[in-house]
Coordinates of C-alpha atoms and ligand atoms in Angstrom, one line a residue:
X1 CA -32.8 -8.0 -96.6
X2 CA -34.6 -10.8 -95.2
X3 CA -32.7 -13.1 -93.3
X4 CA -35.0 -15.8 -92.9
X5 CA -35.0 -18.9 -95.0
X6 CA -37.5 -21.1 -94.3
X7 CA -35.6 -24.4 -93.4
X8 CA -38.8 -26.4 -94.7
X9 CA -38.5 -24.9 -97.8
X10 CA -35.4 -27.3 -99.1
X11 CA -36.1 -28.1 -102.9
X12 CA -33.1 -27.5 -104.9
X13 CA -31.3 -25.2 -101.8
X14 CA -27.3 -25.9 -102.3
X15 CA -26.0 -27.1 -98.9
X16 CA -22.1 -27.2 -99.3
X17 CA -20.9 -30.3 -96.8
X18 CA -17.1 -29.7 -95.4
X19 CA -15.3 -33.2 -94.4
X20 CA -13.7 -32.6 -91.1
X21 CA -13.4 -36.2 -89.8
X22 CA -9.5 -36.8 -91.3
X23 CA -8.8 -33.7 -88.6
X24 CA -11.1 -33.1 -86.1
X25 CA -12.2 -36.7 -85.9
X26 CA -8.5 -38.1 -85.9
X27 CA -6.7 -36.2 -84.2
X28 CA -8.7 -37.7 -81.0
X29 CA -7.5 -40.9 -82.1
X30 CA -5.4 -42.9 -79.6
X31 CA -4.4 -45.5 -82.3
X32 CA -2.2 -43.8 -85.4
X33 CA -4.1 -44.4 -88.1
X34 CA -1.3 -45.9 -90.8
X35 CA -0.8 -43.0 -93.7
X36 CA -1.8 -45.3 -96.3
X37 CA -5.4 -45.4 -94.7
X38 CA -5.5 -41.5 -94.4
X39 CA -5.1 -41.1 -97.8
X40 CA -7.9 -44.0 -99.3
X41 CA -10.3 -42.5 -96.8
X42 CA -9.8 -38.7 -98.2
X43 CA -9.9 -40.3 -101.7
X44 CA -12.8 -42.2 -101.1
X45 CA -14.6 -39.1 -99.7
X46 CA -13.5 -37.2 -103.0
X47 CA -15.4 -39.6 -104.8
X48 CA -18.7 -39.6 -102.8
X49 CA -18.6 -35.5 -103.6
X50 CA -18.4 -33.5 -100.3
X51 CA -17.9 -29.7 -101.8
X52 CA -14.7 -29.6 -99.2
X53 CA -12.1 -31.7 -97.1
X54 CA -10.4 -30.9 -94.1
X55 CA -7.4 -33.2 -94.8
X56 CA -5.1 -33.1 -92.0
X57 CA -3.8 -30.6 -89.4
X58 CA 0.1 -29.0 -89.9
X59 CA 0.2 -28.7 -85.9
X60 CA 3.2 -29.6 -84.2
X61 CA 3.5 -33.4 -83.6
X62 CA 4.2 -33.5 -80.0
X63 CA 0.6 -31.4 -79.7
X64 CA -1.1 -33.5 -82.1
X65 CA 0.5 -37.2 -83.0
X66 CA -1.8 -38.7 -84.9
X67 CA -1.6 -35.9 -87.6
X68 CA 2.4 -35.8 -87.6
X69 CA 2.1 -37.5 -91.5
X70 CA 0.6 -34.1 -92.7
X71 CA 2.7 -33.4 -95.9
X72 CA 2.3 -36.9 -96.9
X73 CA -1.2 -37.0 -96.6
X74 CA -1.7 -33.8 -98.3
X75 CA 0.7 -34.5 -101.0
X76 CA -0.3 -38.0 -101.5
X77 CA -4.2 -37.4 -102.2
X78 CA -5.9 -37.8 -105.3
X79 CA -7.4 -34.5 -105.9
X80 CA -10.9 -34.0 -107.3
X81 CA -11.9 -31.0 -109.3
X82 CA -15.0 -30.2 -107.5
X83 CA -13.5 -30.7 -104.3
X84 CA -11.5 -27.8 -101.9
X85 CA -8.6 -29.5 -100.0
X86 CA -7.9 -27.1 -96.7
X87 CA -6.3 -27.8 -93.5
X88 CA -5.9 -26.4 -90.1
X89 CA -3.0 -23.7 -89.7
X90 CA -2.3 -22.6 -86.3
X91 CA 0.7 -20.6 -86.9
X92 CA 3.1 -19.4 -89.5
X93 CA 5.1 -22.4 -89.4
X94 CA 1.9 -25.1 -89.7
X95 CA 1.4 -22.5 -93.3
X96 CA 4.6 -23.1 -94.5
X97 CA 4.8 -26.6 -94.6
X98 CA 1.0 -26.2 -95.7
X99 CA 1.4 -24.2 -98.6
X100 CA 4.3 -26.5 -99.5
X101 CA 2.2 -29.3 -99.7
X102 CA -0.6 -27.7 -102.1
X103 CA -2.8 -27.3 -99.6
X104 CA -5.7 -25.1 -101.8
X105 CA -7.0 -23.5 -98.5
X106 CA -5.4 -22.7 -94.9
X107 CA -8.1 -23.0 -92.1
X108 CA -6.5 -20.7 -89.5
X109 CA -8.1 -21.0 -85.6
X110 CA -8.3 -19.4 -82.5
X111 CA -11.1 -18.9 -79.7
X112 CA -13.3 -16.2 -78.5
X113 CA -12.9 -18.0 -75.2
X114 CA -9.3 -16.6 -73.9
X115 CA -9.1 -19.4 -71.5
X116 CA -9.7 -22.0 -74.0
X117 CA -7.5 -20.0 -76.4
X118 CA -4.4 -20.7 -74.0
X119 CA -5.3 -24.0 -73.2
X120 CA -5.7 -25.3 -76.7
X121 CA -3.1 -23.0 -78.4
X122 CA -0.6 -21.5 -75.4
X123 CA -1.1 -18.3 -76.4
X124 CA -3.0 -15.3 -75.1
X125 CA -5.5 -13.8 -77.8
X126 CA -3.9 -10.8 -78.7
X127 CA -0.5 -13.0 -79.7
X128 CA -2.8 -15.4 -81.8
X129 CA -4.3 -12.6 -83.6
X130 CA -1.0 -11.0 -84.5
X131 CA 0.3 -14.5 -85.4
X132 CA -2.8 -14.9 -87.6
X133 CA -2.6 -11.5 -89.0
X134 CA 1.0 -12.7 -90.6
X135 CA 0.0 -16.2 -91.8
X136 CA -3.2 -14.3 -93.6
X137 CA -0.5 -12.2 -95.0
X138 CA 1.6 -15.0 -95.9
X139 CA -1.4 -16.7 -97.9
X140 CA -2.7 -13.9 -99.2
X141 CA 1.3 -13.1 -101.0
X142 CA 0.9 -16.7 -101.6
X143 CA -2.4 -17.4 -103.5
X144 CA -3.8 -19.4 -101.1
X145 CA -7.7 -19.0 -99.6
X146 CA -7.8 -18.7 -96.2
X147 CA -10.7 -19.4 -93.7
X148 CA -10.6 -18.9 -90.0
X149 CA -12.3 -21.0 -87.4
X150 CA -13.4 -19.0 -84.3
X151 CA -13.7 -21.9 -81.5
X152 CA -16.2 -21.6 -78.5
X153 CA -19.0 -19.3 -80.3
X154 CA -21.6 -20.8 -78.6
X155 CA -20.1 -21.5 -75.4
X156 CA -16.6 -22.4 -73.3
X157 CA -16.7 -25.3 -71.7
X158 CA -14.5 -23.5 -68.7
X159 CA -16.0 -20.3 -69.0
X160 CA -19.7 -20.8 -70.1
X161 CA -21.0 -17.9 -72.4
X162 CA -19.0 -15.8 -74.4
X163 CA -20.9 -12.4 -75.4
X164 CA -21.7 -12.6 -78.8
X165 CA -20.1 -8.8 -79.6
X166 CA -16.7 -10.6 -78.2
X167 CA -17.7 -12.7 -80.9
X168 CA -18.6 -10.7 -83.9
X169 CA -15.5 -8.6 -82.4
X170 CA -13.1 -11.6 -83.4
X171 CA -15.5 -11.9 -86.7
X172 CA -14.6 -7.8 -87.5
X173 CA -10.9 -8.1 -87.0
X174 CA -10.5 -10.6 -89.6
X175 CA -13.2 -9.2 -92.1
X176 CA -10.8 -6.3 -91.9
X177 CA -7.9 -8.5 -93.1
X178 CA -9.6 -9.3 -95.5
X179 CA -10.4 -13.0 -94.7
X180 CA -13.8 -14.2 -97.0
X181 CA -14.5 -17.2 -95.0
X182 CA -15.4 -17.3 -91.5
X183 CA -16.5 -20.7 -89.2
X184 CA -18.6 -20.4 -86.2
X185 CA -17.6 -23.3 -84.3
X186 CA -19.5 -25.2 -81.4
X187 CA -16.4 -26.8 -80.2
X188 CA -18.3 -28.8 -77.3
X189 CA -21.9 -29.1 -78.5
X190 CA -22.7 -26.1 -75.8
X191 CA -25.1 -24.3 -78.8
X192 CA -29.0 -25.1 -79.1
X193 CA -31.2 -24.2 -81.7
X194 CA -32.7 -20.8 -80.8
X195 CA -29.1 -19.3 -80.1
X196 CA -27.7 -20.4 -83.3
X197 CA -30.8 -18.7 -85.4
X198 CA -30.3 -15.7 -83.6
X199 CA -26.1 -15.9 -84.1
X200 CA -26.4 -16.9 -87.7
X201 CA -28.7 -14.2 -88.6
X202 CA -26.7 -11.5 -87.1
X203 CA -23.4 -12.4 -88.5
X204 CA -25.4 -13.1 -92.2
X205 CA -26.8 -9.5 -91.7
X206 CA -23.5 -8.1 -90.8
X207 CA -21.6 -9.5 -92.9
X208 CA -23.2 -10.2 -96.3
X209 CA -20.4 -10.8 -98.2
X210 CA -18.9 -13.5 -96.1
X211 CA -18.9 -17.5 -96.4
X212 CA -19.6 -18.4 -93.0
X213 CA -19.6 -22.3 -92.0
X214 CA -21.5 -23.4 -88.6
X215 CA -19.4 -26.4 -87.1
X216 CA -21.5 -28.2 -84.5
X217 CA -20.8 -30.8 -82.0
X218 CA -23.5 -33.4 -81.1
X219 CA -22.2 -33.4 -77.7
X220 CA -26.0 -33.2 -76.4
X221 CA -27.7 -34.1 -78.8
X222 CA -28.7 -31.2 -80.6
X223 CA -26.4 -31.4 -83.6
X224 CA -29.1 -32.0 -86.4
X225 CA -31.1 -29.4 -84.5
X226 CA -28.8 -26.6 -84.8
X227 CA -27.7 -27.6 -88.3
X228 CA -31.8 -27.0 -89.3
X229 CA -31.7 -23.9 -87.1
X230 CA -28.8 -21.9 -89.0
X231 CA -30.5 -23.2 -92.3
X232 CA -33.3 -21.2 -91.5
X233 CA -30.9 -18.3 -90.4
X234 CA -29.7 -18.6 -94.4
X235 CA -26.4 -20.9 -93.7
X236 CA -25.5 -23.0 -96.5
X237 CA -21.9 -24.8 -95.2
X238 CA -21.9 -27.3 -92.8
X239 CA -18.5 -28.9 -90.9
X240 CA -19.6 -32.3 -90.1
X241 CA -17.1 -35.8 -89.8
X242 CA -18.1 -39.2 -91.2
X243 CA -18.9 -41.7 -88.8
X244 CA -19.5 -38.3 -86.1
X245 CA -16.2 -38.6 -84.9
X246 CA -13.8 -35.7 -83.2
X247 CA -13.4 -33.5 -80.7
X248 CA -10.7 -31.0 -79.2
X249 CA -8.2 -32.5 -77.0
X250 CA -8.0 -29.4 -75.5
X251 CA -11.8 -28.8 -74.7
X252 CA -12.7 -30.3 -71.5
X253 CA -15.4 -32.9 -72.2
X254 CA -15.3 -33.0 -75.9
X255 CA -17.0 -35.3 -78.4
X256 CA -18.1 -35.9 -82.1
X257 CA -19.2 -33.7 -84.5
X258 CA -22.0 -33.5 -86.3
X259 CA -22.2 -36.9 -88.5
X260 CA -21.7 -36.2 -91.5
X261 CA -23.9 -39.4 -93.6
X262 CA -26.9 -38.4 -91.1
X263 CA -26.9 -34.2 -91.9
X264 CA -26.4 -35.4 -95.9
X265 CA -29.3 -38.2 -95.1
X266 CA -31.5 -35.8 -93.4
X267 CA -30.8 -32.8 -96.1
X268 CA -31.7 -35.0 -98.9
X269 CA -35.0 -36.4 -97.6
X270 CA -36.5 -32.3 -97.0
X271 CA -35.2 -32.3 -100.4
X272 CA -31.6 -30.1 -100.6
X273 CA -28.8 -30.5 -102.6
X274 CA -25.6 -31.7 -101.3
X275 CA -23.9 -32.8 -104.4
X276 CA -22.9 -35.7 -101.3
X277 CA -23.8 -39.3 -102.6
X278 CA -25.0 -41.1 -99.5
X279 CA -24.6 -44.9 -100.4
X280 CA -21.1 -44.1 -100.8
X281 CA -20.2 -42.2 -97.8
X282 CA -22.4 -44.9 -95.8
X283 CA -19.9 -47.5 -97.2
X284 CA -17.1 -45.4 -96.7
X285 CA -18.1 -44.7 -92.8
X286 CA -19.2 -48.3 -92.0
X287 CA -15.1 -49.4 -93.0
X288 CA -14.1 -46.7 -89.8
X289 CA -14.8 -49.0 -87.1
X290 CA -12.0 -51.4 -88.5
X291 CA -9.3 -48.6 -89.3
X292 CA -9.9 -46.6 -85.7
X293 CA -10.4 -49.9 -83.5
X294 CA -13.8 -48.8 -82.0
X295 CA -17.6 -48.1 -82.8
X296 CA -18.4 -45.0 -84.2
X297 CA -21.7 -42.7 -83.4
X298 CA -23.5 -42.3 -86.4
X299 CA -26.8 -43.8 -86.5
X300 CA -27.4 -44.2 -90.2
X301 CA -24.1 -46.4 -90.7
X302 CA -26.0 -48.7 -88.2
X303 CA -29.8 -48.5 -89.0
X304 CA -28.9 -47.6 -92.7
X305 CA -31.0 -45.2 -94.8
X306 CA -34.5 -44.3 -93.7
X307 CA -36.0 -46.7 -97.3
X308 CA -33.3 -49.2 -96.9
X309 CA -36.2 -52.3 -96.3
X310 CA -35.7 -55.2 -93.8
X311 CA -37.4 -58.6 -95.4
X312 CA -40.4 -59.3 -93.6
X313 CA -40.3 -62.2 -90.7
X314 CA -39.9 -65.7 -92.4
X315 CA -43.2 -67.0 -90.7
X316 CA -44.7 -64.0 -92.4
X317 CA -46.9 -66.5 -95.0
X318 CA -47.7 -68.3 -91.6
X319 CA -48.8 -64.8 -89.7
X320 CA -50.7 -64.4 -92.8
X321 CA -52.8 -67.2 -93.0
X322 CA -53.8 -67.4 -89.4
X323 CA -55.0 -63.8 -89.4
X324 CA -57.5 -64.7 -92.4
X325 CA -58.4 -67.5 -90.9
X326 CA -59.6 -65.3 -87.8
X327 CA -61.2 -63.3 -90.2
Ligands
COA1 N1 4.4 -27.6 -87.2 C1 5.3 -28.3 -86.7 N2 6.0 -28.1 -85.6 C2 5.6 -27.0 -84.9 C3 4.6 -26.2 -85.3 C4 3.9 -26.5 -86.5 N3 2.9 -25.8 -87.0 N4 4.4 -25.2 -84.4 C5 5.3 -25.4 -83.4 N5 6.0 -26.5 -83.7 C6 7.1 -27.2 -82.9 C7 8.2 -26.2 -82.6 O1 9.1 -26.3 -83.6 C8 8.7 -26.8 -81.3 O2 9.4 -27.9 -81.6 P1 10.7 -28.3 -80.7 O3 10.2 -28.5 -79.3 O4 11.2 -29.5 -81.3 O5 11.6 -27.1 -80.8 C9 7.4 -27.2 -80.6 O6 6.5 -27.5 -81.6 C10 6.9 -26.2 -79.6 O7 6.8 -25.0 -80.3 P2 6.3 -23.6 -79.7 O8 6.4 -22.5 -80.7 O9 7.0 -23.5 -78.3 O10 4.8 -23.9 -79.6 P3 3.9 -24.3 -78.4 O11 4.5 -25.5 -77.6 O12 3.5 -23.1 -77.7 O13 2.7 -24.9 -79.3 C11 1.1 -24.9 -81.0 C12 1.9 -24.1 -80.0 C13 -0.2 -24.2 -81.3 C14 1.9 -24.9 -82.3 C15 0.8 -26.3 -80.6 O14 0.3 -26.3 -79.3 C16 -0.1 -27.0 -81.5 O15 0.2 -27.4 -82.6 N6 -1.3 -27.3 -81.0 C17 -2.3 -28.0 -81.7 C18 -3.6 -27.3 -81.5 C19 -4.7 -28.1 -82.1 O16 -4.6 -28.6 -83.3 N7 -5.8 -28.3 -81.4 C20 -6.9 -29.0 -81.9 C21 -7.6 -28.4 -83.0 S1 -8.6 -27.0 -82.5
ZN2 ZN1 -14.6 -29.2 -83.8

């Protein structure tokens, strides 16, 4: 099996985009977003047609505040049929209250970096695997799809590389639960292009049958690059957060993810199919500036679509005419 897709050949390639900007992008958020706004912004990003949303975190609220309205939030949406609604689980308790409040899929996490693994979650790896093991349990007894997030694939940002059979180790474990979704996440924008087409094909190859996500960070810059990178390696799903916020309080020097209104811009101008419609998720990202209380990264809410035409200069008649007349 081949495992190269050529990323310049986009017509008609399905690219499923996951909303992660109501988690990872909030829960950075100094100011508490108001409920109320949590829930118009998930509904709004319904509408525009991202494939999934990462809705909220069932953490506990001392660790993360600004997700504390979980059930609410999750209860509270407006569902849309084409639309998965998951959330971030990091123990059996955050899957309680998560399968309580219809959440349709529980996206568990831990790291491949140990260090980072106590620092973000206080627990060695071994507990968080066992912990994990029961809440997949507990969703499988359920009904409920489960994914796992593996943080720090490409890189720690206190220990530097992590082998990538540490990795696929992590990857193995919960194949053998029987987990079918798996997301390699860049939790500090550490990856760069060439590592993640070499990751992304080796995990595909290994694990056919799995729905893996990549989750980059655009801490340097190389967010779009890597997304086109593990396109070419054959990944179809894509984390990314409107406006490019987030980041892991827990992950020294942390920032946005990908954006998600420039990977949908980009994706539809080489001509894939996001099912994402970018006028409205441009709208809906240009409102976050008011809601969070600062300027957001992304590019495109600024400069706009790449066709989106300025007027030309109001002398431009004037410009004209003296040109000709030079003629
Ligand atoms: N939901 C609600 N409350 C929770 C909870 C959950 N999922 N998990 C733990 N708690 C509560 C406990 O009830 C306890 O409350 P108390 O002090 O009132 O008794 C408190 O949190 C501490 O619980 P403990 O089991 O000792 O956990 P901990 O302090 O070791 O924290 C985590 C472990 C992982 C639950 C916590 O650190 C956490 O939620 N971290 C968030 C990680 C995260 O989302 N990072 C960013 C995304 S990658
Ligand atoms: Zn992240």
């Amino acid at each position: 099996m081949s495992t190269s897709h050529s990323v310049w050949q986009g017509a008609n390639r399905r690219i499923h985009m996951q909303e992660v900007g109501l988690r990872d992008g909030l829960q950075m958020e100094k100011s508490f977003v108001p409920t109320a706004d949590k829930i118009a912004l998930c509904n709004a990003l319904s509408a525009a047609g991202l494939a999934k949303i990462e809705v909220t975190s069932f953490t506990s609220p001392t660790a993360i505040p600004a997700l504390k309205d979980a059930e609410v939030v999750m209860r509270e949406i407006t569902r849309s049929p084409g639309t998965v609604y998951t959330a971030l689980v990091p123990n059996l308790r955050g899957a309680e209250r998560a399968i309580e409040s219809r959440t349709n899929e529980l996206n568990l996490v831990m790291s491949v970096s140990a260090t980072h693994n106590l620092a973000n979650l206080r627990m060695m790896q071994e507990q968080s695997f066992a912990s994990l093991a029961q809440v997949v349990a507990l969703a499988q007894g359920a009904n409920v799809a489960v994914n796992v997030s593996l943080s720090c694939v490409f890189g720690c940002p206190m220990e530097g590389d992590v082998p990538q059979s540490d990795v696929f180790g992590w990857v193995q474990r919960f194949v053998d639960l029987g987990v079918p979704g798996i997301t390699l996440c860049d939790t500090t924008g550490m990856a760069y292009p060439t590592q993640v087409h070499k990751l992304t094909a080796a995990a595909r190859a290994l694990w056919p049958a799995v729905e893996f996500t990549l989750h980059f960070h655009n801490t340097r810059g190389m967010g779009l690059a890597n997304v086109l990178a593990a396109i070419d390696a054959g990944a179809d799903r894509f984390d990314a957060s409107l406006g490019g916020l987030g980041g892991c309080p827990y992950a020294p020097g942390a920032s946005g993810n990908v954006c998600s209104e420039e990977i949908v811009h980009a994706l539809a101008l080489m001509g894939y199919e996001t099912g994402v419609d970018l006028g409205q998720l441009v709208v809906v990202a240009q409102q976050l500036p008011a809601l969070i209380g600062h300027d957001i990264p992304s590019q495109i809410a600024k400069a706009g679509p790449r066709l989106a035409l300025h007027p030309v200069p109001a002398d431009f008649e004037a410009i004209r005419e003296r040109a000709l007349a030079r003629s």
